[in-house]
mmCIF file of C-alpha atoms in Angstrom:
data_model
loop_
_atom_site.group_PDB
_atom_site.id
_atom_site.type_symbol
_atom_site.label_atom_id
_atom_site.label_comp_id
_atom_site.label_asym_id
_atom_site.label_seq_id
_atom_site.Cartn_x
_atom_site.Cartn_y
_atom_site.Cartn_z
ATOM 1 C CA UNK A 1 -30.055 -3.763 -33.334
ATOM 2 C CA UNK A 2 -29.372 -1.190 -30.465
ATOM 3 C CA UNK A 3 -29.458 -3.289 -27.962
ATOM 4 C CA UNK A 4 -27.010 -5.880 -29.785
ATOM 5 C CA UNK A 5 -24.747 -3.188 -29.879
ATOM 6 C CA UNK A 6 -25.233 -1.674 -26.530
ATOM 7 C CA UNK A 7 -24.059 -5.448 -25.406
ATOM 8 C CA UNK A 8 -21.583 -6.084 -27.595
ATOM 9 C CA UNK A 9 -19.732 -2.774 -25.868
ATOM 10 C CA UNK A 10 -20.264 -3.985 -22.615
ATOM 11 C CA UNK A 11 -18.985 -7.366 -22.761
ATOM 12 C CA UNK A 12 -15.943 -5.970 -24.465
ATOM 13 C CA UNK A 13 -14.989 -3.866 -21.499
ATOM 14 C CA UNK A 14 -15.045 -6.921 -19.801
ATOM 15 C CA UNK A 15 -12.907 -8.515 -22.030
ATOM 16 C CA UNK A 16 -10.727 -5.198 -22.008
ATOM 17 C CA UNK A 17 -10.403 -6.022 -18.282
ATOM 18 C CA UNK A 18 -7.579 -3.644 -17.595
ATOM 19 C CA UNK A 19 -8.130 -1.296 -14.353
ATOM 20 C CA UNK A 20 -6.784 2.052 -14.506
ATOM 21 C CA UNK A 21 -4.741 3.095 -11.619
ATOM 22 C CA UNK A 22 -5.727 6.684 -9.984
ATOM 23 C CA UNK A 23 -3.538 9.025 -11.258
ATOM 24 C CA UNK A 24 -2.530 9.829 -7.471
ATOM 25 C CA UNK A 25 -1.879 6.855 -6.470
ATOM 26 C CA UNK A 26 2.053 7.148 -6.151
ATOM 27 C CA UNK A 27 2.190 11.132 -5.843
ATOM 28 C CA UNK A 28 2.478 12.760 -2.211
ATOM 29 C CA UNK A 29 -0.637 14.425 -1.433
ATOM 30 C CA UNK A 30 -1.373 18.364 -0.324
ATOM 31 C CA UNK A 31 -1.697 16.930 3.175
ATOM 32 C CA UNK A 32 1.105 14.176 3.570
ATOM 33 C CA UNK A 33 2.598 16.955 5.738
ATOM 34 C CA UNK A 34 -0.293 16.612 8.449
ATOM 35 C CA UNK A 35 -0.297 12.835 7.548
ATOM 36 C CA UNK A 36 2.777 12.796 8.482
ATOM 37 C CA UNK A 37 2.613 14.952 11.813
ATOM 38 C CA UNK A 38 -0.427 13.070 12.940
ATOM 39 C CA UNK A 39 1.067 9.984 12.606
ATOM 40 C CA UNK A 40 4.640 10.632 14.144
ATOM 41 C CA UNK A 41 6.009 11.290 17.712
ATOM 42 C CA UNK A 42 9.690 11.782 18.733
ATOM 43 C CA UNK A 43 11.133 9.884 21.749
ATOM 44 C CA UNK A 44 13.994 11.407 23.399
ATOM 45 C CA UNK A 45 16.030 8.530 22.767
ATOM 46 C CA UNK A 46 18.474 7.102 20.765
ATOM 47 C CA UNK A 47 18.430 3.480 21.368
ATOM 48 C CA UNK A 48 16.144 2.583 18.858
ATOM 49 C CA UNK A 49 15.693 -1.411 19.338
ATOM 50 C CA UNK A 50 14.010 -0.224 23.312
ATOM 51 C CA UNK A 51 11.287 1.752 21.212
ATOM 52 C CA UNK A 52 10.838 -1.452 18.801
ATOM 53 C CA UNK A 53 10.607 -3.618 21.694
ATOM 54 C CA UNK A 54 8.098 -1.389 23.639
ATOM 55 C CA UNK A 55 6.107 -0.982 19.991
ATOM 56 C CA UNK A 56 5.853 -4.810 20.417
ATOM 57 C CA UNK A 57 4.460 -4.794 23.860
ATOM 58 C CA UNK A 58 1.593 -2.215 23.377
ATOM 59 C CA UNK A 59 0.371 -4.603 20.388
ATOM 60 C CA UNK A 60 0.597 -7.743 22.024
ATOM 61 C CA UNK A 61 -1.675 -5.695 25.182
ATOM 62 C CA UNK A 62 -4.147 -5.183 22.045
ATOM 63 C CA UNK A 63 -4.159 -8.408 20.891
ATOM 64 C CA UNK A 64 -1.899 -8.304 17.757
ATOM 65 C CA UNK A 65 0.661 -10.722 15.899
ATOM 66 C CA UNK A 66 3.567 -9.432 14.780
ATOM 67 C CA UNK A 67 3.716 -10.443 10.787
ATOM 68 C CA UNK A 68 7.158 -8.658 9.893
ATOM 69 C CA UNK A 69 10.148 -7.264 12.179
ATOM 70 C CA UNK A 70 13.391 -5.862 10.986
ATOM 71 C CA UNK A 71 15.424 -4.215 14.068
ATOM 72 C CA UNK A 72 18.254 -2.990 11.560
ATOM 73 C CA UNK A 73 15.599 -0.805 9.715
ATOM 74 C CA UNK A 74 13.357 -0.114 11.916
ATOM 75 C CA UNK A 75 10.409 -1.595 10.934
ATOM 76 C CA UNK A 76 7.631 -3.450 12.735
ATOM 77 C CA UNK A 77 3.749 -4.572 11.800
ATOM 78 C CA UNK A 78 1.802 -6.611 13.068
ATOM 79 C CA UNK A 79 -2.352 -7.355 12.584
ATOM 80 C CA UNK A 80 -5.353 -8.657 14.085
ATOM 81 C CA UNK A 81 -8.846 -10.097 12.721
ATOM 82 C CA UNK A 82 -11.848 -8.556 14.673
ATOM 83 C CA UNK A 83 -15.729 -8.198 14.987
ATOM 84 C CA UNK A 84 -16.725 -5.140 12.405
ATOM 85 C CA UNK A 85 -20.365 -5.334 12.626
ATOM 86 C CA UNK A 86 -22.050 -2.553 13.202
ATOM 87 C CA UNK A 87 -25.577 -2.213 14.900
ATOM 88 C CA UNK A 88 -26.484 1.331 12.240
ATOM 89 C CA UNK A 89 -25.728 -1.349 9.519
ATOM 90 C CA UNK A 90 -27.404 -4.135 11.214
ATOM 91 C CA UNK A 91 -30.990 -1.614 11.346
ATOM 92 C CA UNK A 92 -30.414 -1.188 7.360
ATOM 93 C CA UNK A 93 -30.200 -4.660 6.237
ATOM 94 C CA UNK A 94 -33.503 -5.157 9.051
ATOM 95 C CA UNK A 95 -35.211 -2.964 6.997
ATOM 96 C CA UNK A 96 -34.357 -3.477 3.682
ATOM 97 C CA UNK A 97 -35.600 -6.951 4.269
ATOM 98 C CA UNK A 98 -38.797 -5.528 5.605
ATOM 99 C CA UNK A 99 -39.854 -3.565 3.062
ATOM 100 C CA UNK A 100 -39.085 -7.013 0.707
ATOM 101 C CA UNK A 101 -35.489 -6.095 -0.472
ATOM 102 C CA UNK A 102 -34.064 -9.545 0.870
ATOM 103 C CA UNK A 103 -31.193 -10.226 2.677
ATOM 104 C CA UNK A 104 -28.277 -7.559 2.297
ATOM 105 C CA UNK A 105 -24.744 -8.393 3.204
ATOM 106 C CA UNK A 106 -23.368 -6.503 5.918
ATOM 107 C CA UNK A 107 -19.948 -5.781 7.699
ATOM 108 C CA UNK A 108 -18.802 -8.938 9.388
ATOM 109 C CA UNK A 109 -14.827 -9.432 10.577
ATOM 110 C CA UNK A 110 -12.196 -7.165 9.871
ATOM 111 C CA UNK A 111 -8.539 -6.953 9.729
ATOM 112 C CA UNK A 112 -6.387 -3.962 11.059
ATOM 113 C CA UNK A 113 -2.728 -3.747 9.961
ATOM 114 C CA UNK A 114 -0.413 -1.640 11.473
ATOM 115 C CA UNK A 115 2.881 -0.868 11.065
ATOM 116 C CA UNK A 116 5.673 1.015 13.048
ATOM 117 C CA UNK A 117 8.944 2.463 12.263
ATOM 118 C CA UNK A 118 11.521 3.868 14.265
ATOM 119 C CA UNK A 119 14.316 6.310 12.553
ATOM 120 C CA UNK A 120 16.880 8.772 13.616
ATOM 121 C CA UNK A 121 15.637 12.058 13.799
ATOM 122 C CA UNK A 122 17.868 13.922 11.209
ATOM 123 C CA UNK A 123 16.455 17.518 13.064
ATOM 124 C CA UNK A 124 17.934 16.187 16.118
ATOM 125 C CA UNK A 125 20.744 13.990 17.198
ATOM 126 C CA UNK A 126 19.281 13.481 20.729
ATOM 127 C CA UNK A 127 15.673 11.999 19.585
ATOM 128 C CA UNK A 128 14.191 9.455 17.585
ATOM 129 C CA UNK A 129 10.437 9.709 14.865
ATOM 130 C CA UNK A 130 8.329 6.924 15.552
ATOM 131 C CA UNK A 131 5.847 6.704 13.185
ATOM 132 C CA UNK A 132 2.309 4.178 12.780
ATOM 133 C CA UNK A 133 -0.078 3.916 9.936
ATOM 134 C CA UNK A 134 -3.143 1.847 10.339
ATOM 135 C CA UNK A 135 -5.592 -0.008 7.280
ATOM 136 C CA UNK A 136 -8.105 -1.936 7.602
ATOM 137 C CA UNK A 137 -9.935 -4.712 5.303
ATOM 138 C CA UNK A 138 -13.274 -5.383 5.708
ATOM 139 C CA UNK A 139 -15.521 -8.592 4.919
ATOM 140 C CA UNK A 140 -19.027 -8.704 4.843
ATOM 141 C CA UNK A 141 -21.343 -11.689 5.851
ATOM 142 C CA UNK A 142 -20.982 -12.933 2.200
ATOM 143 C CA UNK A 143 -17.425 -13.346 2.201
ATOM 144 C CA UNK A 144 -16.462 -10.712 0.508
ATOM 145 C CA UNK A 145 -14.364 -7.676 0.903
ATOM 146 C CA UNK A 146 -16.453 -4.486 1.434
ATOM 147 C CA UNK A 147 -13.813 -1.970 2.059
ATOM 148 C CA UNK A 148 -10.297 -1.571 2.157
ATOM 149 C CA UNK A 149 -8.700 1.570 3.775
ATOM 150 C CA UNK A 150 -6.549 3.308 6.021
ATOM 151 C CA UNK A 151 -7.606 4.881 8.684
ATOM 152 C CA UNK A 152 -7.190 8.446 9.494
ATOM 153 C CA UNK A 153 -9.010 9.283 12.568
ATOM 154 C CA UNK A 154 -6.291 10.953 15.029
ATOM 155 C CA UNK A 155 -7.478 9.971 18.227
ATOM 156 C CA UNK A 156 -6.391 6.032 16.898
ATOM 157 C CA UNK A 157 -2.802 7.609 16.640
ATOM 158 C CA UNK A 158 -2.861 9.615 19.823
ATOM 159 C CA UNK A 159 -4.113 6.602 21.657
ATOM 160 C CA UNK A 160 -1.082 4.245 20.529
ATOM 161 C CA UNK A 161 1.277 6.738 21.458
ATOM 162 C CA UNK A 162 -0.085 7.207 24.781
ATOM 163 C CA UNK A 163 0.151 3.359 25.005
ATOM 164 C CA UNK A 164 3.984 3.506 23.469
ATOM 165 C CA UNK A 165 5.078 6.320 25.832
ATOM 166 C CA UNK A 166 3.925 4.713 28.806
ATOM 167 C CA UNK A 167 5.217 0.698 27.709
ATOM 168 C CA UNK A 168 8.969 2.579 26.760
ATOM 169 C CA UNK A 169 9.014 4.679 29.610
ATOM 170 C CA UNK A 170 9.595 7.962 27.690
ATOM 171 C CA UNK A 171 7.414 10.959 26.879
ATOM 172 C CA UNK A 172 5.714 11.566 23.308
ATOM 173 C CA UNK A 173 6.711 15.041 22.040
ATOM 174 C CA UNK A 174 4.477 15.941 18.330
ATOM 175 C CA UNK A 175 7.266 16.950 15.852
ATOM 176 C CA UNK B 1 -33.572 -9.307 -36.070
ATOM 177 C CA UNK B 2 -31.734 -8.705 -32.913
ATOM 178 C CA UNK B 3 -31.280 -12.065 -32.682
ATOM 179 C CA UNK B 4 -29.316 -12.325 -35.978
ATOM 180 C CA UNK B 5 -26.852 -10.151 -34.630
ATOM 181 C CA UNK B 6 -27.249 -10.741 -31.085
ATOM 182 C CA UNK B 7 -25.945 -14.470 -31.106
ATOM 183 C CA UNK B 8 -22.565 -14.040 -33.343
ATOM 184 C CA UNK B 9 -21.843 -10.948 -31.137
ATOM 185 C CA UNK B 10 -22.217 -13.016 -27.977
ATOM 186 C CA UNK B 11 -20.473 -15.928 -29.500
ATOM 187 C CA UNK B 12 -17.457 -13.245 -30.465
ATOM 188 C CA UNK B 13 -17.046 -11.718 -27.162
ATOM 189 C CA UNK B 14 -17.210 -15.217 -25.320
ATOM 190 C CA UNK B 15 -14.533 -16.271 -27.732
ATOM 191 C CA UNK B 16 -12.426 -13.387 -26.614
ATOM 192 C CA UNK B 17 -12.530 -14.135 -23.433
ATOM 193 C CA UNK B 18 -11.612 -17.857 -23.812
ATOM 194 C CA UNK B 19 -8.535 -16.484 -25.419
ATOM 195 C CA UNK B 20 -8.219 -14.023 -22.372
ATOM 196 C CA UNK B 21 -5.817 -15.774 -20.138
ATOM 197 C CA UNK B 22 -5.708 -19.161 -18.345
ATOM 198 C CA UNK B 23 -4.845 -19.727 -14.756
ATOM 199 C CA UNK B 24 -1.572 -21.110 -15.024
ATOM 200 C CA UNK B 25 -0.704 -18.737 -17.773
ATOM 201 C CA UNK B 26 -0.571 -16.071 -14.904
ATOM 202 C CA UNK B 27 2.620 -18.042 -12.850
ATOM 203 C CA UNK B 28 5.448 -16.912 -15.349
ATOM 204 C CA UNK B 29 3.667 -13.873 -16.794
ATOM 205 C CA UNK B 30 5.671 -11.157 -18.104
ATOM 206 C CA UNK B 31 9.792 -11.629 -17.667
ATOM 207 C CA UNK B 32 12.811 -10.203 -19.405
ATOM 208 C CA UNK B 33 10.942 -7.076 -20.778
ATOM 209 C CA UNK B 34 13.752 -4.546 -21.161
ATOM 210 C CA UNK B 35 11.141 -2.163 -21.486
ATOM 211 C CA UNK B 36 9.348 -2.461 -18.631
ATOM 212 C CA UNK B 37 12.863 -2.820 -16.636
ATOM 213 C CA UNK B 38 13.808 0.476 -17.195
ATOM 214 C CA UNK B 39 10.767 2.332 -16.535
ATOM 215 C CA UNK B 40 10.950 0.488 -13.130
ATOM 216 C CA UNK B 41 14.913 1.297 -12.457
ATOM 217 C CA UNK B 42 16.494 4.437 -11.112
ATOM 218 C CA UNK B 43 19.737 4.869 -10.468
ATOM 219 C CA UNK B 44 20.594 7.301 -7.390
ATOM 220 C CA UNK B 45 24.454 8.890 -7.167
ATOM 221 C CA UNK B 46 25.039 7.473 -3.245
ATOM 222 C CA UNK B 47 26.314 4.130 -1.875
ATOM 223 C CA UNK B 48 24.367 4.540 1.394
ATOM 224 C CA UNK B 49 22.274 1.583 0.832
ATOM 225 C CA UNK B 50 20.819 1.521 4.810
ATOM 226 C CA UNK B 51 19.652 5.339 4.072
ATOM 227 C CA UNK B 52 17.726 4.798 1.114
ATOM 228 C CA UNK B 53 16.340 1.914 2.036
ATOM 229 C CA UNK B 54 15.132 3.760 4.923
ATOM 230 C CA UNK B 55 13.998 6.784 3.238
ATOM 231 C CA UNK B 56 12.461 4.461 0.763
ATOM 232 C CA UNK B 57 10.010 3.250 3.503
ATOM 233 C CA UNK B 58 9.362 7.124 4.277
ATOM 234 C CA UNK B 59 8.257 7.435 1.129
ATOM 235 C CA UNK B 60 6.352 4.172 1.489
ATOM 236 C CA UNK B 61 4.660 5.806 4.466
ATOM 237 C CA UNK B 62 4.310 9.137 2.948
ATOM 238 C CA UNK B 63 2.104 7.561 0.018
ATOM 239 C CA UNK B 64 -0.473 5.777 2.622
ATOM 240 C CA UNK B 65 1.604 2.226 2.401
ATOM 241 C CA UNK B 66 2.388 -0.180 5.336
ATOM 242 C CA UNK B 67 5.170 -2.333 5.016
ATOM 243 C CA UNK B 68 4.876 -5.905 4.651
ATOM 244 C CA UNK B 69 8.407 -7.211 4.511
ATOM 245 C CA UNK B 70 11.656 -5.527 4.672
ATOM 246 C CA UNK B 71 15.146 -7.061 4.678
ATOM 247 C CA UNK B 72 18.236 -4.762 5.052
ATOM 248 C CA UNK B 73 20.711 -7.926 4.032
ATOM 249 C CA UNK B 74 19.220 -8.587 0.629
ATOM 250 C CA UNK B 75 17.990 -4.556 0.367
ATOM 251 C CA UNK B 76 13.825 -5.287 -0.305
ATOM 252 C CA UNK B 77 10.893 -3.844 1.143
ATOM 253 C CA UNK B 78 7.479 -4.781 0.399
ATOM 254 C CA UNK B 79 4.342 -2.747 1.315
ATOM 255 C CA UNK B 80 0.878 -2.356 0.595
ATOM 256 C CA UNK B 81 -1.586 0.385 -0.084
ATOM 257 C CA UNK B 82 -5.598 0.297 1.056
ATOM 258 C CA UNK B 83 -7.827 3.314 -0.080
ATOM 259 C CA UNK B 84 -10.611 1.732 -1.872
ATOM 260 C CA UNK B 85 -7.975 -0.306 -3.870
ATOM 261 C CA UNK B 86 -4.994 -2.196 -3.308
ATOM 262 C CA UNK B 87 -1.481 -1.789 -4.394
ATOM 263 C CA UNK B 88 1.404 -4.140 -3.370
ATOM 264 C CA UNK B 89 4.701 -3.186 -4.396
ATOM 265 C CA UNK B 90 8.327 -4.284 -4.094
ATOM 266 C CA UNK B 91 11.308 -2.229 -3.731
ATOM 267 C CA UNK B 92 14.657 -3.120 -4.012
ATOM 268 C CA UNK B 93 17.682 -1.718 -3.860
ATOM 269 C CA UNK B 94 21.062 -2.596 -4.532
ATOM 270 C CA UNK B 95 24.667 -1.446 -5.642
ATOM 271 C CA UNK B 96 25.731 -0.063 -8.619
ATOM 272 C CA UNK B 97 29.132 -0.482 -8.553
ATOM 273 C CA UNK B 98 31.528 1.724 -5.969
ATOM 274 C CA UNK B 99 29.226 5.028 -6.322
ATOM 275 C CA UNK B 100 26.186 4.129 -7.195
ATOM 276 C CA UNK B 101 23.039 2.881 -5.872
ATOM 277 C CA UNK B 102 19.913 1.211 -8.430
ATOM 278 C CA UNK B 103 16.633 1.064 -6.904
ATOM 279 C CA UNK B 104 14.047 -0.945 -8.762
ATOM 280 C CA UNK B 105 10.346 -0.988 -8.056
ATOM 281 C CA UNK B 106 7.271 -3.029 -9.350
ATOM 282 C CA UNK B 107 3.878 -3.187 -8.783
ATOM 283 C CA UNK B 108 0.594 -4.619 -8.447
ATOM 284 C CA UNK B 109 -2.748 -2.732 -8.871
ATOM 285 C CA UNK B 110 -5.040 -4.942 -7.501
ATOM 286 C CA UNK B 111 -4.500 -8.402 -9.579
ATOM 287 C CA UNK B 112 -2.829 -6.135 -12.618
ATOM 288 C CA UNK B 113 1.007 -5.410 -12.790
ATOM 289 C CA UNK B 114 1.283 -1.945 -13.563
ATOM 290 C CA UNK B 115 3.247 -1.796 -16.569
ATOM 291 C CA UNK B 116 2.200 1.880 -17.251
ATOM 292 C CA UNK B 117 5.589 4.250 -17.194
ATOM 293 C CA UNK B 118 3.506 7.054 -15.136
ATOM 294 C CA UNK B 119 2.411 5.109 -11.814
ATOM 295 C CA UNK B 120 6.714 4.431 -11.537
ATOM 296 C CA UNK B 121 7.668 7.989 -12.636
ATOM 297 C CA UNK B 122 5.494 9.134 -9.987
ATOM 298 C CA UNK B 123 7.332 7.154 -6.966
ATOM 299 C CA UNK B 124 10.316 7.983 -8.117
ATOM 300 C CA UNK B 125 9.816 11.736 -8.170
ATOM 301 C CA UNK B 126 8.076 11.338 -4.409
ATOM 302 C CA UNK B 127 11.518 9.152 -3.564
ATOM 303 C CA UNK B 128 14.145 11.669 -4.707
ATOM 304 C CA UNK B 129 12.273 14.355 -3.142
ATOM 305 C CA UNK B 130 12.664 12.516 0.354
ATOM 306 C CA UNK B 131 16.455 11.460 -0.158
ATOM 307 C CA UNK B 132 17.434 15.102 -1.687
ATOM 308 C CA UNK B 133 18.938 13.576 -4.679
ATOM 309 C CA UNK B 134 18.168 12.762 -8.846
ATOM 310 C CA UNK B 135 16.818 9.944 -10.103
ATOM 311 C CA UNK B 136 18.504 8.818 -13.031
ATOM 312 C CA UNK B 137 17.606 7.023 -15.647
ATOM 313 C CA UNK B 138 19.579 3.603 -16.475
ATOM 314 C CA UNK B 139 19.518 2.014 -20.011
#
């Protein structure tokens, strides 16, 4: 009787099927602020379209395609599909199949999105903010998608910028 | 015992989700819900349409999304957010007659339109923070 009911209520979530969306999903966080130093550099430049272009360069050097360009806002972003397996994960799956677990999926190919945009700095009417995000989806060896993210580490950001100062010729100041 | 009421409450829930929803039912889903129109439309007192559409990919930015289309002609941006889920969303944006400006946004939470008022309320309140200006609501 129990257990008739016990699956009754668990097939009707299924059936329910609607996913609830986090609550912070579309409200700034406490540290967008940091987000949003980390991930911006101004250029002491106004000519906009030369920082675009140069944004274009440094991700061709690293391999990306450019999915989406739009010069009169600013916008660029591009992606790439790469390796994401990982030799820590590699040693789990080893030994969960050891000890009789069978075969666990693990992190296969990845894709990393990023995206640029250029604006006027409204501080400053000498400079212009560029400003990259990165995110990443990640497949395992089944297929299927094991993560999905954006990536926060700041030596990613620091490193593109180093690349973007040097392709456009001009010198990264942090805002 | 169990099985008495096991099989007519399997039988009820698999009949549920028959009735669920059927592949094709998914292509013209939804459409001319006045409702749900509203609670995705703001209209914003400036005729600047290049400016919001810019600060509307600040915002974009600002809540962890990367843009996947934008067109200043036509006034759309599309972006996407990764953090353990996904959310795709489309802005656009487009005149209001001489003064005004209506930006409209919908979105996806993973393969589910949100149709919740909150999730919209929300953007808007993180947009006309960033462009220093209400969001009012249109009928």
């Amino acid at each position: 009787m129990k257990k008739a009911f016990y699956l009754c209520f668990i097939l009707l979530f299924l059936v329910a099927c609607s996913p609830t969306i986090p609550k912070d999903a579309f409200v700034l966080s406490p540290t967008s602020l940091e987000d949003r130093q980390l991930q911006s550099r101004k250029f002491a430049t106004l000519d906009r379209t030369v920082l675009l272009a140069a944004g274009a360069a440094v991700l061709q050097d690293m391999g990306y395609a450019i999915d989406e360009s739009n010069a009169s806002l600013g916008v660029l972003t591009a992606s790439k599909q790469a390796d994401a397996t990982s030799g820590a994960q590699i040693a789990g799956a080893v030994l969960v199949a050891l000890i009789g677990g069978g075969s666990m999926p693990i992190d296969k190919e990845q894709k990393i999105r990023i995206c640029l945009v250029v604006n006027e700095n409204l501080s400053d009417s000498e400079s212009s903010i560029a400003r990259i995000t990165f995110q990443r989806i990640v497949w395992n060896t089944q297929g299927q998608i094991s993560r999905v993210e954006t990536l926060k580490e700041p030596e990613l950001y620091q490193g593109f910028f180093e690349k973007l100062s040097k392709s456009a010729f001009l010198e990264a100041h942090q805002i | 015992m169990i099985n008495r009421l096991l099989l007519p409450a399997i039988a009820v829930t698999l009949s549920m989700l028959v009735g669920c929803a059927s592949q094709n039912s998914h292509v013209l889903a939804g459409g001319s819900q006045v409702e749900l129109r509203s609670m995705q439309t703001r209209a914003f007192d400036t005729s600047n349409k290049e400016l919001m559409l810019r600060t509307v990919i600040a915002t974009l930015q600002d809540l962890g999304f990367i843009i996947d289309k934008a067109d200043s002609d036509i006034g759309t941006v599309t972006a996407t957010k990764l953090s353990g889920y996904q959310i795709r969303m489309t802005v656009t944006v487009r005149a209001r007659g001489e003064t005004q400006l209506l930006v409209r946004a919908n979105a996806m939470y993973n393969l589910k339109a949100i149709e919740d008022p909150q999730p919209y309320q929300d953007f808007f309140n993180s947009l006309s923070k960033a462009i220093f200006l209400t969001a009012h609501d249109v009928d």
